[in-house]
mmCIF file of C-alpha atoms and ligand atoms in Angstrom:
data_model
loop_
_atom_site.group_PDB
_atom_site.id
_atom_site.type_symbol
_atom_site.label_atom_id
_atom_site.label_comp_id
_atom_site.label_asym_id
_atom_site.label_seq_id
_atom_site.Cartn_x
_atom_site.Cartn_y
_atom_site.Cartn_z
ATOM 1 C CA MET A 24 18.203 -40.990 -48.134
ATOM 2 C CA SER A 25 16.940 -44.574 -48.564
ATOM 3 C CA SER A 26 16.845 -46.095 -52.075
ATOM 4 C CA ASN A 27 14.010 -48.431 -50.988
ATOM 5 C CA PRO A 28 10.875 -47.014 -52.694
ATOM 6 C CA ASN A 29 8.656 -48.571 -49.988
ATOM 7 C CA LEU A 30 10.180 -46.443 -47.262
ATOM 8 C CA ALA A 31 9.004 -42.871 -46.752
ATOM 9 C CA PRO A 32 11.770 -40.463 -47.839
ATOM 10 C CA SER A 33 13.704 -39.196 -44.834
ATOM 11 C CA ARG A 34 13.595 -35.450 -44.266
ATOM 12 C CA ALA A 35 16.796 -33.632 -45.041
ATOM 13 C CA ARG A 36 18.651 -30.902 -43.177
ATOM 14 C CA ILE A 37 17.538 -27.398 -44.069
ATOM 15 C CA THR A 38 20.150 -25.177 -45.670
ATOM 16 C CA VAL A 39 20.825 -21.442 -45.872
ATOM 17 C CA PRO A 40 19.975 -21.195 -49.624
ATOM 18 C CA GLN A 41 16.659 -22.987 -48.997
ATOM 19 C CA VAL A 42 15.763 -20.471 -46.293
ATOM 20 C CA ALA A 43 16.890 -17.512 -48.420
ATOM 21 C CA ASN A 44 14.428 -18.562 -51.148
ATOM 22 C CA ARG A 45 11.389 -18.710 -48.870
ATOM 23 C CA LYS A 46 9.397 -15.620 -49.809
ATOM 24 C CA VAL A 47 5.666 -16.009 -49.226
ATOM 25 C CA ARG A 48 4.847 -13.752 -52.186
ATOM 26 C CA ASN A 49 6.555 -16.363 -54.400
ATOM 27 C CA GLY A 50 4.138 -19.020 -53.211
ATOM 28 C CA THR A 51 6.168 -20.662 -50.424
ATOM 29 C CA ASP A 52 4.921 -21.607 -46.952
ATOM 30 C CA PRO A 53 5.921 -19.233 -44.149
ATOM 31 C CA LEU A 54 9.140 -20.155 -42.330
ATOM 32 C CA VAL A 55 8.864 -21.483 -38.774
ATOM 33 C CA MET A 56 11.659 -20.657 -36.349
ATOM 34 C CA VAL A 57 11.817 -21.411 -32.632
ATOM 35 C CA THR A 58 14.591 -20.920 -30.123
ATOM 36 C CA ALA A 59 16.298 -23.878 -28.453
ATOM 37 C CA TYR A 60 19.228 -23.930 -26.089
ATOM 38 C CA ASP A 61 19.982 -27.603 -25.445
ATOM 39 C CA ALA A 62 19.851 -31.070 -27.003
ATOM 40 C CA PRO A 63 16.327 -32.052 -25.811
ATOM 41 C CA GLY A 64 14.942 -28.726 -27.067
ATOM 42 C CA ALA A 65 16.672 -29.213 -30.421
ATOM 43 C CA ARG A 66 15.267 -32.751 -30.769
ATOM 44 C CA ILE A 67 11.762 -31.510 -29.964
ATOM 45 C CA ALA A 68 12.029 -28.645 -32.491
ATOM 46 C CA SER A 69 13.410 -31.003 -35.125
ATOM 47 C CA GLU A 70 10.762 -33.686 -34.614
ATOM 48 C CA ALA A 71 8.079 -30.979 -34.702
ATOM 49 C CA GLY A 72 9.303 -30.080 -38.191
ATOM 50 C CA VAL A 73 10.349 -26.451 -37.722
ATOM 51 C CA ASP A 74 12.627 -24.861 -40.345
ATOM 52 C CA LEU A 75 15.116 -23.011 -38.154
ATOM 53 C CA ILE A 76 16.420 -23.264 -34.590
ATOM 54 C CA LEU A 77 17.698 -20.040 -33.071
ATOM 55 C CA VAL A 78 20.171 -20.405 -30.229
ATOM 56 C CA GLY A 79 19.084 -16.986 -29.071
ATOM 57 C CA ASP A 80 20.663 -14.692 -26.525
ATOM 58 C CA SER A 81 17.192 -14.900 -24.946
ATOM 59 C CA VAL A 82 18.854 -17.855 -23.162
ATOM 60 C CA ALA A 83 20.012 -15.130 -20.754
ATOM 61 C CA MET A 84 16.445 -14.391 -19.672
ATOM 62 C CA VAL A 85 14.567 -17.681 -20.029
ATOM 63 C CA VAL A 86 17.289 -20.105 -18.893
ATOM 64 C CA LEU A 87 20.023 -18.243 -17.030
ATOM 65 C CA GLY A 88 17.802 -15.955 -14.969
ATOM 66 C CA TYR A 89 19.097 -12.548 -16.110
ATOM 67 C CA ASP A 90 16.797 -9.528 -16.623
ATOM 68 C CA ASP A 91 18.051 -8.770 -20.140
ATOM 69 C CA THR A 92 20.159 -10.329 -22.896
ATOM 70 C CA LEU A 93 23.248 -8.210 -22.273
ATOM 71 C CA GLN A 94 24.829 -10.610 -19.793
ATOM 72 C CA VAL A 95 25.610 -13.553 -22.081
ATOM 73 C CA THR A 96 28.985 -14.028 -23.725
ATOM 74 C CA VAL A 97 30.206 -15.732 -26.890
ATOM 75 C CA GLU A 98 31.301 -18.636 -24.686
ATOM 76 C CA ASP A 99 27.764 -18.957 -23.255
ATOM 77 C CA ILE A 100 26.190 -19.014 -26.734
ATOM 78 C CA ALA A 101 28.858 -21.444 -28.006
ATOM 79 C CA HIS A 102 28.142 -23.763 -25.057
ATOM 80 C CA HIS A 103 24.400 -23.821 -25.832
ATOM 81 C CA THR A 104 24.979 -24.028 -29.610
ATOM 82 C CA ALA A 105 27.162 -27.101 -29.132
ATOM 83 C CA ALA A 106 24.422 -28.770 -27.065
ATOM 84 C CA VAL A 107 21.866 -28.040 -29.806
ATOM 85 C CA ALA A 108 24.211 -29.236 -32.567
ATOM 86 C CA ARG A 109 24.941 -32.531 -30.781
ATOM 87 C CA ALA A 110 21.268 -33.448 -31.307
ATOM 88 C CA LYS A 111 21.924 -33.221 -35.091
ATOM 89 C CA PRO A 112 18.590 -31.460 -35.719
ATOM 90 C CA LEU A 113 17.254 -31.045 -39.260
ATOM 91 C CA PRO A 114 16.351 -27.330 -38.902
ATOM 92 C CA LEU A 115 19.032 -24.794 -39.809
ATOM 93 C CA ILE A 116 20.942 -23.739 -36.673
ATOM 94 C CA VAL A 117 21.292 -19.967 -36.229
ATOM 95 C CA ALA A 118 23.348 -18.724 -33.266
ATOM 96 C CA ASP A 119 23.017 -15.227 -31.836
ATOM 97 C CA LEU A 120 26.108 -13.065 -31.721
ATOM 98 C CA PRO A 121 25.797 -11.602 -28.220
ATOM 99 C CA TRP A 122 26.143 -7.950 -27.279
ATOM 100 C CA MET A 123 29.720 -6.631 -27.631
ATOM 101 C CA SER A 124 30.813 -9.570 -29.773
ATOM 102 C CA TYR A 125 30.421 -7.641 -33.058
ATOM 103 C CA HIS A 126 30.722 -4.011 -32.025
ATOM 104 C CA LEU A 127 34.456 -3.411 -31.591
ATOM 105 C CA SER A 128 36.202 -4.490 -34.798
ATOM 106 C CA VAL A 129 35.692 -6.639 -37.873
ATOM 107 C CA GLU A 130 38.459 -8.991 -36.707
ATOM 108 C CA ASP A 131 36.723 -9.493 -33.382
ATOM 109 C CA THR A 132 33.391 -10.030 -35.125
ATOM 110 C CA VAL A 133 34.710 -12.706 -37.480
ATOM 111 C CA ARG A 134 36.650 -14.439 -34.695
ATOM 112 C CA ASN A 135 33.563 -14.524 -32.451
ATOM 113 C CA ALA A 136 31.274 -15.729 -35.241
ATOM 114 C CA ALA A 137 33.808 -18.450 -36.090
ATOM 115 C CA LYS A 138 33.618 -19.709 -32.488
ATOM 116 C CA LEU A 139 29.850 -20.150 -32.907
ATOM 117 C CA ILE A 140 30.287 -21.893 -36.275
ATOM 118 C CA ARG A 141 32.897 -24.219 -34.772
ATOM 119 C CA ALA A 142 30.443 -24.953 -31.940
ATOM 120 C CA GLY A 143 27.967 -26.198 -34.549
ATOM 121 C CA ALA A 144 26.023 -23.159 -35.794
ATOM 122 C CA GLU A 145 25.372 -22.944 -39.534
ATOM 123 C CA SER A 146 24.788 -19.190 -39.481
ATOM 124 C CA VAL A 147 24.831 -16.282 -37.047
ATOM 125 C CA LYS A 148 22.399 -13.490 -36.240
ATOM 126 C CA LEU A 149 23.274 -9.926 -35.296
ATOM 127 C CA GLU A 150 21.173 -6.897 -34.369
ATOM 128 C CA GLY A 151 21.160 -3.515 -36.079
ATOM 129 C CA GLY A 152 20.866 -1.855 -39.468
ATOM 130 C CA ARG A 153 23.224 0.088 -41.707
ATOM 131 C CA LYS A 154 25.780 0.644 -38.951
ATOM 132 C CA ARG A 155 26.530 -3.112 -39.057
ATOM 133 C CA LEU A 156 27.361 -3.272 -42.780
ATOM 134 C CA ARG A 157 31.132 -3.444 -42.261
ATOM 135 C CA MET A 158 30.721 -6.418 -39.954
ATOM 136 C CA ILE A 159 28.263 -8.171 -42.286
ATOM 137 C CA ASP A 160 30.663 -7.722 -45.229
ATOM 138 C CA ALA A 161 33.509 -9.212 -43.209
ATOM 139 C CA LEU A 162 31.374 -12.192 -42.160
ATOM 140 C CA ALA A 163 30.305 -12.742 -45.774
ATOM 141 C CA ASP A 164 34.001 -12.665 -46.800
ATOM 142 C CA ALA A 165 34.628 -15.376 -44.218
ATOM 143 C CA GLU A 166 31.753 -17.445 -45.721
ATOM 144 C CA ILE A 167 29.635 -17.098 -42.587
ATOM 145 C CA PRO A 168 25.922 -16.713 -43.407
ATOM 146 C CA VAL A 169 24.328 -13.822 -41.517
ATOM 147 C CA MET A 170 20.742 -13.249 -40.419
ATOM 148 C CA GLY A 171 19.846 -9.651 -39.578
ATOM 149 C CA HIS A 172 17.610 -8.452 -36.735
ATOM 150 C CA LEU A 173 15.754 -5.121 -36.940
ATOM 151 C CA GLY A 174 12.984 -3.271 -35.110
ATOM 152 C CA LEU A 175 12.941 -3.954 -31.388
ATOM 153 C CA THR A 176 16.512 -5.118 -30.885
ATOM 154 C CA PRO A 177 16.767 -6.400 -27.284
ATOM 155 C CA GLN A 178 20.513 -5.686 -27.055
ATOM 156 C CA SER A 179 19.581 -1.965 -27.366
ATOM 157 C CA VAL A 180 17.230 -2.149 -24.365
ATOM 158 C CA HIS A 181 18.845 0.817 -22.612
ATOM 159 C CA ALA A 182 19.128 2.954 -25.758
ATOM 160 C CA MET A 183 15.441 2.235 -26.550
ATOM 161 C CA GLY A 184 14.361 3.001 -22.958
ATOM 162 C CA GLY A 185 12.911 -0.494 -22.489
ATOM 163 C CA PHE A 186 11.443 -3.275 -24.608
ATOM 164 C CA LYS A 187 9.184 -0.992 -26.660
ATOM 165 C CA VAL A 188 7.427 -1.316 -30.009
ATOM 166 C CA GLN A 189 9.557 0.427 -32.672
ATOM 167 C CA ALA A 190 8.956 2.207 -36.001
ATOM 168 C CA LYS A 191 5.862 4.157 -35.032
ATOM 169 C CA SER A 192 6.694 7.434 -36.844
ATOM 170 C CA SER A 193 6.843 7.834 -40.618
ATOM 171 C CA GLU A 194 10.511 8.828 -40.325
ATOM 172 C CA SER A 195 11.452 5.709 -38.359
ATOM 173 C CA VAL A 196 9.460 3.515 -40.760
ATOM 174 C CA ARG A 197 11.447 4.905 -43.704
ATOM 175 C CA ALA A 198 14.708 4.334 -41.812
ATOM 176 C CA LEU A 199 13.656 0.756 -41.048
ATOM 177 C CA VAL A 200 12.860 0.002 -44.698
ATOM 178 C CA ASP A 201 16.247 1.466 -45.717
ATOM 179 C CA ASP A 202 17.992 -0.649 -43.077
ATOM 180 C CA ALA A 203 16.256 -3.812 -44.325
ATOM 181 C CA LYS A 204 17.244 -3.051 -47.930
ATOM 182 C CA ALA A 205 20.838 -2.406 -46.861
ATOM 183 C CA LEU A 206 21.050 -5.684 -44.915
ATOM 184 C CA ALA A 207 19.569 -7.655 -47.813
ATOM 185 C CA HIS A 208 21.950 -5.949 -50.243
ATOM 186 C CA ALA A 209 24.906 -6.779 -47.982
ATOM 187 C CA GLY A 210 23.982 -10.458 -48.215
ATOM 188 C CA CYS A 211 21.914 -11.254 -45.106
ATOM 189 C CA PHE A 212 19.993 -14.408 -46.055
ATOM 190 C CA ALA A 213 17.003 -13.501 -43.831
ATOM 191 C CA ILE A 214 16.022 -10.798 -41.369
ATOM 192 C CA VAL A 215 14.221 -11.077 -38.039
ATOM 193 C CA LEU A 216 11.840 -8.165 -37.548
ATOM 194 C CA GLU A 217 10.743 -7.715 -33.949
ATOM 195 C CA GLY A 218 8.171 -5.515 -32.236
ATOM 196 C CA VAL A 219 6.855 -3.284 -35.015
ATOM 197 C CA PRO A 220 3.295 -2.523 -36.187
ATOM 198 C CA SER A 221 1.930 -5.104 -38.645
ATOM 199 C CA GLU A 222 1.543 -2.496 -41.393
ATOM 200 C CA VAL A 223 5.227 -1.621 -41.088
ATOM 201 C CA ALA A 224 6.261 -5.288 -41.192
ATOM 202 C CA ALA A 225 4.219 -5.724 -44.389
ATOM 203 C CA LEU A 226 6.036 -2.756 -45.961
ATOM 204 C CA VAL A 227 9.458 -4.129 -45.027
ATOM 205 C CA THR A 228 8.507 -7.598 -46.291
ATOM 206 C CA GLU A 229 7.416 -6.117 -49.601
ATOM 207 C CA ALA A 230 10.625 -4.049 -49.894
ATOM 208 C CA VAL A 231 13.179 -6.897 -49.827
ATOM 209 C CA ASP A 232 13.760 -10.203 -51.612
ATOM 210 C CA VAL A 233 15.008 -12.081 -48.534
ATOM 211 C CA PRO A 234 12.569 -13.579 -46.021
ATOM 212 C CA ILE A 235 11.413 -11.419 -43.130
ATOM 213 C CA ILE A 236 10.813 -13.507 -40.013
ATOM 214 C CA GLY A 237 8.556 -11.682 -37.591
ATOM 215 C CA ILE A 238 8.146 -11.710 -33.830
ATOM 216 C CA GLY A 239 5.517 -9.288 -32.635
ATOM 217 C CA ALA A 240 5.335 -8.053 -36.233
ATOM 218 C CA GLY A 241 1.945 -9.398 -37.307
ATOM 219 C CA PRO A 242 0.992 -11.887 -40.012
ATOM 220 C CA ASP A 243 2.182 -10.216 -43.242
ATOM 221 C CA VAL A 244 5.761 -11.465 -43.151
ATOM 222 C CA ASP A 245 7.606 -14.536 -44.490
ATOM 223 C CA GLY A 246 7.761 -16.463 -41.231
ATOM 224 C CA GLN A 247 7.449 -16.339 -37.469
ATOM 225 C CA VAL A 248 9.824 -16.917 -34.571
ATOM 226 C CA LEU A 249 8.930 -17.447 -30.930
ATOM 227 C CA VAL A 250 10.902 -18.301 -27.815
ATOM 228 C CA TYR A 251 10.660 -22.011 -26.854
ATOM 229 C CA HIS A 252 9.801 -21.311 -23.210
ATOM 230 C CA ASP A 253 6.977 -18.963 -24.273
ATOM 231 C CA VAL A 254 5.437 -21.412 -26.788
ATOM 232 C CA LEU A 255 5.453 -24.209 -24.230
ATOM 233 C CA GLY A 256 4.336 -22.102 -21.267
ATOM 234 C CA LEU A 257 7.536 -22.840 -19.336
ATOM 235 C CA GLU A 258 7.963 -19.077 -18.874
ATOM 236 C CA ASP A 259 4.896 -17.672 -17.132
ATOM 237 C CA ARG A 260 6.231 -14.509 -15.479
ATOM 238 C CA VAL A 261 5.674 -12.235 -18.454
ATOM 239 C CA SER A 262 3.246 -12.625 -21.310
ATOM 240 C CA PRO A 263 3.925 -10.301 -24.233
ATOM 241 C CA LYS A 264 0.894 -9.599 -26.466
ATOM 242 C CA PHE A 265 2.517 -11.385 -29.420
ATOM 243 C CA VAL A 266 3.061 -14.722 -27.646
ATOM 244 C CA ARG A 267 0.658 -17.588 -28.143
ATOM 245 C CA ARG A 268 1.098 -20.396 -25.608
ATOM 246 C CA TYR A 269 0.537 -23.866 -27.038
ATOM 247 C CA ALA A 270 1.038 -25.722 -23.740
ATOM 248 C CA ASP A 271 1.254 -25.045 -20.031
ATOM 249 C CA LEU A 272 4.368 -27.019 -19.202
ATOM 250 C CA LYS A 273 5.243 -24.896 -16.152
ATOM 251 C CA ALA A 274 1.977 -25.916 -14.424
ATOM 252 C CA THR A 275 2.326 -29.514 -15.672
ATOM 253 C CA SER A 276 5.916 -29.634 -14.372
ATOM 254 C CA VAL A 277 5.070 -28.155 -10.956
ATOM 255 C CA ALA A 278 2.276 -30.730 -10.582
ATOM 256 C CA ALA A 279 4.561 -33.610 -11.646
ATOM 257 C CA ILE A 280 7.452 -32.636 -9.345
ATOM 258 C CA GLY A 281 4.917 -32.063 -6.541
ATOM 259 C CA ALA A 282 3.503 -35.578 -7.039
ATOM 260 C CA TYR A 283 7.047 -37.011 -6.923
ATOM 261 C CA ALA A 284 7.742 -35.114 -3.681
ATOM 262 C CA ASP A 285 4.492 -36.452 -2.149
ATOM 263 C CA ASP A 286 5.354 -40.028 -3.145
ATOM 264 C CA VAL A 287 8.858 -39.783 -1.630
ATOM 265 C CA ARG A 288 7.448 -38.343 1.604
ATOM 266 C CA THR A 289 4.714 -40.979 1.939
ATOM 267 C CA GLY A 290 7.019 -43.881 0.960
ATOM 268 C CA ALA A 291 5.018 -44.593 -2.224
ATOM 269 C CA PHE A 292 8.172 -44.125 -4.289
ATOM 270 C CA PRO A 293 10.163 -46.162 -5.099
ATOM 271 C CA ALA A 294 7.975 -49.282 -5.414
ATOM 272 C CA PRO A 295 9.500 -52.810 -5.508
ATOM 273 C CA VAL A 296 9.320 -52.809 -9.324
ATOM 274 C CA GLU A 297 11.367 -49.604 -9.378
ATOM 275 C CA SER A 298 14.112 -51.173 -7.190
ATOM 276 C CA TYR A 299 16.945 -53.686 -7.787
ATOM 277 C CA HIS A 300 16.900 -56.959 -5.820
ATOM 278 C CA LEU A 301 19.339 -59.624 -4.735
ATOM 279 C CA ALA A 302 18.840 -63.158 -6.044
ATOM 280 C CA ALA A 303 16.861 -65.199 -3.481
ATOM 281 C CA ASP A 304 19.788 -67.544 -2.638
ATOM 282 C CA VAL A 305 22.172 -64.652 -1.990
ATOM 283 C CA ALA A 306 19.557 -62.914 0.169
ATOM 284 C CA GLU A 307 19.059 -66.121 2.117
ATOM 285 C CA THR A 308 22.799 -66.530 2.684
ATOM 286 C CA LEU A 309 22.839 -63.028 4.115
ATOM 287 C CA GLY A 310 19.833 -63.756 6.328
ATOM 288 C CA LEU A 311 17.639 -61.313 4.419
ATOM 289 C CA TYR A 312 14.600 -63.604 4.384
ATOM 290 C CA GLY A 313 11.609 -62.335 2.471
ATOM 291 C CA ARG A 314 13.415 -59.227 1.232
ATOM 292 C CA ALA A 315 14.828 -60.436 -2.081
ATOM 293 C CA GLY A 316 12.990 -60.319 -5.425
HETATM 294 O O1 KIV B 412 17.267 -14.301 -28.716
HETATM 295 C C1 KIV B 412 16.149 -14.474 -29.207
HETATM 296 O O2 KIV B 412 15.343 -15.300 -28.763
HETATM 297 C C2 KIV B 412 15.782 -13.664 -30.357
HETATM 298 C C3 KIV B 412 14.368 -13.764 -30.837
HETATM 299 C C4 KIV B 412 13.511 -12.924 -29.984
HETATM 300 C C5 KIV B 412 14.250 -13.427 -32.270
HETATM 301 O O3 KIV B 412 16.576 -12.921 -30.872
#
């Protein structure tokens, strides 16, 4: 931070305790989280002023071309987390623990989370409710901040029978509220709540003291998260109801690469100003009259 009073104060990095205190009912602004998977994405998210960057396992679907998130490994997430961290973004970096990285044993869970922290993450996210308490306790013991993820949990795609809205019966709503309370009690500093009716998200948000960050969970939560490629319109194959596109970068990119291809084919690119040239005397010595710049 500059001590010169004439300079605008520089923004500071966002920390886990700052995020944990962001409850809208206490008068704070909603949290803004977006995914990013590489250094340019992290710089864009940081300059746009978001609060959290999620290196999500959605990288499997929007970057790596898989049909679900089950294919990515700890090494994949560590690789993308390191790229994000190298940009030194101001938002808090949350890295997803991928499927099967926190299901087998607490030792495995802590070791895998540590790989993501060493890659540059400042916290990790895992999916599931009360059945994950042992793992969350172990991560807390290892001083690794944990974000929970409830509702539509994409790593359970087969168990759920597809990417379907969750918590539609009174029984499942009660179970969801109990799961959220258990995660908050275990020390999760925030919880992502995905794909549930708005009324249910409002209930869950009311029930816990940690921020609930919604995706497809309506407006009555403590923040929102969206996938980078959805926000920017880079992903145009599917359009879930909850996504709002703020740009159409896929169409812009196709047009730009198409224009480049046309220019190469017609000889319009590169122009003399986009080329390097020999000094005139050297060109003359080589008999290249009229071709040097
Ligand atoms: O991986 C991801 O992008 C996520 C969000 C959908 C919350 O987990």
